[in-house]
Structures are given as C-alpha cells and as structure tokens.
Amino acid sequence: FIITSDNKTLAEVAKEKGIPEEDVDPADVKAAVIHGSMLKEMSANDIDDILANHEEIVFARTSPQQKLIIVEAFQRSGQIVAVTGDGVNDSPALKKADIGIAMGIAGSDVSKEAADMILLDDNFASIVTGVEEGRLIFDNLKKSIAYTLTSNIPEISPFLV
C-alpha cells in the first residue's frame, strides 16, 4: 500500500504517541487501510464516517458485494465514482458506478458489457487521454450549436414577424 508521509495511519499515530491503537483518536488519522474482513462488520454509518474523516483510504481484499457497498457509500457522500475492473465479479460495481471502466484485453465480456468505457490497451493513462478528448468534443459541440443558433435566428426572424 502506498500512503503519503503526511497522512498517517492509525498504527503510525499510535506508535508515534507510544499508546495502544485503540486509544488513538480517529480525528488524528488522515489515512486508513480497510481490509475486506473489517468491512464485513461495518454498518453503512461506519463506512460513511470513514469516508468523511480520512483523506486517503485503501480498501483491500474486498468481495464483489463489498465493492458495490463501497461504490454506494461514495455516491451517498455526493462523490462521482469511477470503477475499473476486468472480471465477472467486478460487473455489479462497474454497473453501479457513475462511470465503469473495463479492461479491453484482459477484461471479460461481462465486465465489458457492464462498463461505460473500455480501455482497449488496458493502460490507465488512456483514461486521461479519453477524458481530454471527450471534453474537446463537448466544447466543439457547444461551439457548433451556438454558431448554428446565432446564424439561423436572423434568417428565421422575418418569417416570424
């Protein structure tokens, strides 16, 4: 797991203060690693609290159902959620996410059908390129519509009067 040095985990804060982990104030911790076995025992409110109080979170060894729970929790908190996946087990989370991204080479047919975007080269850098090109197309469409409206309204106005 990679967590930046300025966002300490609960274990690091406990070690720094020389106290047991259970005595650490959760407000002092900026990063968290949540294992699937821990996630099983958490309520929706517990997950919402983790999302609200931690800047960096790693969810590890999660089941397909837990991935879906994580997506729903982020959406409840008002976040736009993107999920990447390549297997059949990722399909529910890919479908539920605001944007599901499947792997084109290693991905299963089920995950590709559930996804909104397919990375043909399985390269995460392609996501950035795709978003940039999508924004460019959107900007060009807005300009085209604005031009069409401004040039056609004067042509139609004599017939409306």
PDB file of C-alpha atoms in Angstrom:
ATOM      1  CA  PHE A   1       0.000   0.000   0.000  1.00  0.00           C
ATOM      2  CA  ILE A   2       1.213   3.491  -0.720  1.00  0.00           C
ATOM      3  CA  ILE A   3       0.223   6.201   1.699  1.00  0.00           C
ATOM      4  CA  THR A   4       1.948   9.561   1.656  1.00  0.00           C
ATOM      5  CA  SER A   5       4.120  10.526   4.599  1.00  0.00           C
ATOM      6  CA  ASP A   6       1.923  13.427   5.718  1.00  0.00           C
ATOM      7  CA  ASN A   7      -1.182  11.232   6.042  1.00  0.00           C
ATOM      8  CA  LYS A   8      -0.506   8.815   8.877  1.00  0.00           C
ATOM      9  CA  THR A   9      -2.357   5.583   9.502  1.00  0.00           C
ATOM     10  CA  LEU A  10      -3.792   4.668  12.876  1.00  0.00           C
ATOM     11  CA  ALA A  11      -0.867   2.317  13.591  1.00  0.00           C
ATOM     12  CA  GLU A  12       1.673   5.073  12.819  1.00  0.00           C
ATOM     13  CA  VAL A  13      -0.088   7.597  15.075  1.00  0.00           C
ATOM     14  CA  ALA A  14      -0.224   5.026  17.928  1.00  0.00           C
ATOM     15  CA  LYS A  15       3.465   4.207  17.541  1.00  0.00           C
ATOM     16  CA  GLU A  16       4.401   7.904  17.432  1.00  0.00           C
ATOM     17  CA  LYS A  17       2.442   8.629  20.632  1.00  0.00           C
ATOM     18  CA  GLY A  18       3.515   5.410  22.346  1.00  0.00           C
ATOM     19  CA  ILE A  19      -0.045   4.320  23.095  1.00  0.00           C
ATOM     20  CA  PRO A  20      -2.201   1.316  22.099  1.00  0.00           C
ATOM     21  CA  GLU A  21      -4.005   1.605  18.752  1.00  0.00           C
ATOM     22  CA  GLU A  22      -7.450   1.512  20.407  1.00  0.00           C
ATOM     23  CA  ASP A  23      -6.576   4.713  22.369  1.00  0.00           C
ATOM     24  CA  VAL A  24      -5.876   6.782  19.252  1.00  0.00           C
ATOM     25  CA  ASP A  25      -8.402   9.497  18.421  1.00  0.00           C
ATOM     26  CA  PRO A  26      -9.739   8.786  14.895  1.00  0.00           C
ATOM     27  CA  ALA A  27      -9.610  12.535  14.146  1.00  0.00           C
ATOM     28  CA  ASP A  28      -5.784  12.354  14.295  1.00  0.00           C
ATOM     29  CA  VAL A  29      -5.655   9.796  11.490  1.00  0.00           C
ATOM     30  CA  LYS A  30      -5.763  11.026   7.877  1.00  0.00           C
ATOM     31  CA  ALA A  31      -5.266   7.710   6.069  1.00  0.00           C
ATOM     32  CA  ALA A  32      -6.833   4.294   6.542  1.00  0.00           C
ATOM     33  CA  VAL A  33      -6.435   0.767   5.243  1.00  0.00           C
ATOM     34  CA  ILE A  34      -9.704  -1.150   5.406  1.00  0.00           C
ATOM     35  CA  HIS A  35      -9.477  -4.911   4.887  1.00  0.00           C
ATOM     36  CA  GLY A  36     -12.453  -6.808   3.485  1.00  0.00           C
ATOM     37  CA  SER A  37     -12.835  -8.721   6.745  1.00  0.00           C
ATOM     38  CA  MET A  38     -13.175  -5.395   8.603  1.00  0.00           C
ATOM     39  CA  LEU A  39     -15.621  -4.065   6.023  1.00  0.00           C
ATOM     40  CA  LYS A  40     -17.950  -7.059   6.613  1.00  0.00           C
ATOM     41  CA  GLU A  41     -18.538  -5.954  10.189  1.00  0.00           C
ATOM     42  CA  MET A  42     -19.158  -2.270   9.418  1.00  0.00           C
ATOM     43  CA  SER A  43     -22.534  -0.592   9.130  1.00  0.00           C
ATOM     44  CA  ALA A  44     -23.344   1.975   6.447  1.00  0.00           C
ATOM     45  CA  ASN A  45     -22.827   4.736   9.044  1.00  0.00           C
ATOM     46  CA  ASP A  46     -19.374   3.384   9.938  1.00  0.00           C
ATOM     47  CA  ILE A  47     -18.342   3.453   6.279  1.00  0.00           C
ATOM     48  CA  ASP A  48     -19.743   6.972   5.864  1.00  0.00           C
ATOM     49  CA  ASP A  49     -17.701   8.110   8.884  1.00  0.00           C
ATOM     50  CA  ILE A  50     -14.524   6.632   7.386  1.00  0.00           C
ATOM     51  CA  LEU A  51     -15.140   8.417   4.078  1.00  0.00           C
ATOM     52  CA  ALA A  52     -15.794  11.699   5.857  1.00  0.00           C
ATOM     53  CA  ASN A  53     -12.792  11.560   8.205  1.00  0.00           C
ATOM     54  CA  HIS A  54      -9.992  10.176   6.039  1.00  0.00           C
ATOM     55  CA  GLU A  55      -8.287  11.788   3.069  1.00  0.00           C
ATOM     56  CA  GLU A  56      -6.726   8.571   1.779  1.00  0.00           C
ATOM     57  CA  ILE A  57      -8.348   5.171   2.024  1.00  0.00           C
ATOM     58  CA  VAL A  58      -7.196   1.815   0.711  1.00  0.00           C
ATOM     59  CA  PHE A  59      -9.812  -0.937   0.549  1.00  0.00           C
ATOM     60  CA  ALA A  60      -8.008  -4.276   0.368  1.00  0.00           C
ATOM     61  CA  ARG A  61      -9.144  -7.845  -0.351  1.00  0.00           C
ATOM     62  CA  THR A  62     -12.789  -6.940  -0.924  1.00  0.00           C
ATOM     63  CA  SER A  63     -15.510  -9.188  -2.282  1.00  0.00           C
ATOM     64  CA  PRO A  64     -17.748  -8.184  -5.220  1.00  0.00           C
ATOM     65  CA  GLN A  65     -20.566  -7.328  -2.792  1.00  0.00           C
ATOM     66  CA  GLN A  66     -18.218  -5.158  -0.728  1.00  0.00           C
ATOM     67  CA  LYS A  67     -17.088  -3.304  -3.874  1.00  0.00           C
ATOM     68  CA  LEU A  68     -20.722  -2.480  -4.517  1.00  0.00           C
ATOM     69  CA  ILE A  69     -21.143  -1.264  -0.909  1.00  0.00           C
ATOM     70  CA  ILE A  70     -18.073   0.978  -1.298  1.00  0.00           C
ATOM     71  CA  VAL A  71     -19.427   2.480  -4.546  1.00  0.00           C
ATOM     72  CA  GLU A  72     -22.803   3.175  -2.913  1.00  0.00           C
ATOM     73  CA  ALA A  73     -21.116   4.784   0.115  1.00  0.00           C
ATOM     74  CA  PHE A  74     -19.125   7.172  -2.070  1.00  0.00           C
ATOM     75  CA  GLN A  75     -22.270   8.045  -4.042  1.00  0.00           C
ATOM     76  CA  ARG A  76     -24.169   8.708  -0.789  1.00  0.00           C
ATOM     77  CA  SER A  77     -21.468  11.200   0.152  1.00  0.00           C
ATOM     78  CA  GLY A  78     -22.021  13.037  -3.131  1.00  0.00           C
ATOM     79  CA  GLN A  79     -18.921  11.820  -4.956  1.00  0.00           C
ATOM     80  CA  ILE A  80     -18.677  10.943  -8.642  1.00  0.00           C
ATOM     81  CA  VAL A  81     -17.486   7.334  -8.688  1.00  0.00           C
ATOM     82  CA  ALA A  82     -15.367   5.631 -11.347  1.00  0.00           C
ATOM     83  CA  VAL A  83     -14.648   1.913 -11.046  1.00  0.00           C
ATOM     84  CA  THR A  84     -12.150  -0.122 -13.032  1.00  0.00           C
ATOM     85  CA  GLY A  85     -12.478  -3.858 -13.385  1.00  0.00           C
ATOM     86  CA  ASP A  86     -11.761  -6.809 -15.607  1.00  0.00           C
ATOM     87  CA  GLY A  87     -13.665  -9.772 -14.225  1.00  0.00           C
ATOM     88  CA  VAL A  88     -17.209 -11.012 -13.939  1.00  0.00           C
ATOM     89  CA  ASN A  89     -17.068 -10.272 -10.206  1.00  0.00           C
ATOM     90  CA  ASP A  90     -16.454  -6.565 -10.935  1.00  0.00           C
ATOM     91  CA  SER A  91     -19.597  -6.224 -13.058  1.00  0.00           C
ATOM     92  CA  PRO A  92     -22.055  -5.105 -10.314  1.00  0.00           C
ATOM     93  CA  ALA A  93     -19.703  -2.306  -9.189  1.00  0.00           C
ATOM     94  CA  LEU A  94     -18.968  -1.324 -12.810  1.00  0.00           C
ATOM     95  CA  LYS A  95     -22.696  -1.034 -13.491  1.00  0.00           C
ATOM     96  CA  LYS A  96     -23.495   0.885 -10.280  1.00  0.00           C
ATOM     97  CA  ALA A  97     -20.637   3.387 -10.621  1.00  0.00           C
ATOM     98  CA  ASP A  98     -21.157   6.714 -12.362  1.00  0.00           C
ATOM     99  CA  ILE A  99     -18.603   5.527 -14.884  1.00  0.00           C
ATOM    100  CA  GLY A 100     -17.498   1.923 -15.181  1.00  0.00           C
ATOM    101  CA  ILE A 101     -14.187   1.269 -16.928  1.00  0.00           C
ATOM    102  CA  ALA A 102     -13.412  -2.245 -18.170  1.00  0.00           C
ATOM    103  CA  MET A 103     -10.145  -3.637 -19.463  1.00  0.00           C
ATOM    104  CA  GLY A 104     -10.236  -4.398 -23.183  1.00  0.00           C
ATOM    105  CA  ILE A 105      -7.507  -7.050 -23.390  1.00  0.00           C
ATOM    106  CA  ALA A 106      -7.755  -8.843 -20.043  1.00  0.00           C
ATOM    107  CA  GLY A 107     -11.409  -7.998 -19.388  1.00  0.00           C
ATOM    108  CA  SER A 108     -14.254 -10.497 -19.507  1.00  0.00           C
ATOM    109  CA  ASP A 109     -17.182  -9.986 -21.879  1.00  0.00           C
ATOM    110  CA  VAL A 110     -19.499  -9.488 -18.892  1.00  0.00           C
ATOM    111  CA  SER A 111     -17.374  -6.662 -17.472  1.00  0.00           C
ATOM    112  CA  LYS A 112     -17.144  -5.026 -20.908  1.00  0.00           C
ATOM    113  CA  GLU A 113     -20.930  -5.079 -21.251  1.00  0.00           C
ATOM    114  CA  ALA A 114     -21.423  -3.600 -17.775  1.00  0.00           C
ATOM    115  CA  ALA A 115     -18.885  -0.811 -18.333  1.00  0.00           C
ATOM    116  CA  ASP A 116     -19.411   2.642 -19.809  1.00  0.00           C
ATOM    117  CA  MET A 117     -15.844   2.799 -21.150  1.00  0.00           C
ATOM    118  CA  ILE A 118     -13.476   0.075 -22.329  1.00  0.00           C
ATOM    119  CA  LEU A 119      -9.711   0.577 -22.246  1.00  0.00           C
ATOM    120  CA  LEU A 120      -8.628  -1.165 -25.439  1.00  0.00           C
ATOM    121  CA  ASP A 121      -4.955  -1.179 -24.387  1.00  0.00           C
ATOM    122  CA  ASP A 122      -5.524  -1.883 -20.631  1.00  0.00           C
ATOM    123  CA  ASN A 123      -3.486   1.257 -19.884  1.00  0.00           C
ATOM    124  CA  PHE A 124      -4.814   3.548 -17.146  1.00  0.00           C
ATOM    125  CA  ALA A 125      -3.161   6.542 -18.821  1.00  0.00           C
ATOM    126  CA  SER A 126      -5.705   6.087 -21.615  1.00  0.00           C
ATOM    127  CA  ILE A 127      -8.416   7.261 -19.197  1.00  0.00           C
ATOM    128  CA  VAL A 128      -6.823  10.708 -19.027  1.00  0.00           C
ATOM    129  CA  THR A 129      -6.477  10.867 -22.807  1.00  0.00           C
ATOM    130  CA  GLY A 130     -10.085   9.760 -23.267  1.00  0.00           C
ATOM    131  CA  VAL A 131     -11.397  12.375 -20.838  1.00  0.00           C
ATOM    132  CA  GLU A 132      -9.362  15.117 -22.546  1.00  0.00           C
ATOM    133  CA  GLU A 133     -10.675  14.126 -25.977  1.00  0.00           C
ATOM    134  CA  GLY A 134     -14.238  13.882 -24.656  1.00  0.00           C
ATOM    135  CA  ARG A 135     -14.001  17.402 -23.249  1.00  0.00           C
ATOM    136  CA  LEU A 136     -12.656  18.653 -26.575  1.00  0.00           C
ATOM    137  CA  ILE A 137     -15.579  17.076 -28.441  1.00  0.00           C
ATOM    138  CA  PHE A 138     -18.051  18.554 -25.939  1.00  0.00           C
ATOM    139  CA  ASP A 139     -16.541  22.033 -26.356  1.00  0.00           C
ATOM    140  CA  ASN A 140     -16.711  21.721 -30.148  1.00  0.00           C
ATOM    141  CA  LEU A 141     -20.375  20.664 -29.965  1.00  0.00           C
ATOM    142  CA  LYS A 142     -21.218  23.681 -27.798  1.00  0.00           C
ATOM    143  CA  LYS A 143     -19.484  25.999 -30.276  1.00  0.00           C
ATOM    144  CA  SER A 144     -21.250  24.379 -33.232  1.00  0.00           C
ATOM    145  CA  ILE A 145     -24.681  24.700 -31.596  1.00  0.00           C
ATOM    146  CA  ALA A 146     -24.005  28.322 -30.601  1.00  0.00           C
ATOM    147  CA  TYR A 147     -22.926  29.144 -34.176  1.00  0.00           C
ATOM    148  CA  THR A 148     -25.949  27.423 -35.694  1.00  0.00           C
ATOM    149  CA  LEU A 149     -28.375  29.234 -33.403  1.00  0.00           C
ATOM    150  CA  THR A 150     -26.814  32.661 -33.889  1.00  0.00           C
ATOM    151  CA  SER A 151     -26.700  32.324 -37.674  1.00  0.00           C
ATOM    152  CA  ASN A 152     -30.174  30.793 -38.134  1.00  0.00           C
ATOM    153  CA  ILE A 153     -32.213  33.046 -35.843  1.00  0.00           C
ATOM    154  CA  PRO A 154     -31.699  36.181 -38.018  1.00  0.00           C
ATOM    155  CA  GLU A 155     -32.700  34.164 -41.080  1.00  0.00           C
ATOM    156  CA  ILE A 156     -35.933  32.946 -39.472  1.00  0.00           C
ATOM    157  CA  SER A 157     -36.960  36.183 -37.705  1.00  0.00           C
ATOM    158  CA  PRO A 158     -38.514  37.906 -40.803  1.00  0.00           C
ATOM    159  CA  PHE A 159     -40.946  34.996 -41.156  1.00  0.00           C
ATOM    160  CA  LEU A 160     -41.971  35.147 -37.505  1.00  0.00           C
ATOM    161  CA  VAL A 161     -42.984  38.815 -37.679  1.00  0.00           C
TER     162      VAL A 161
END
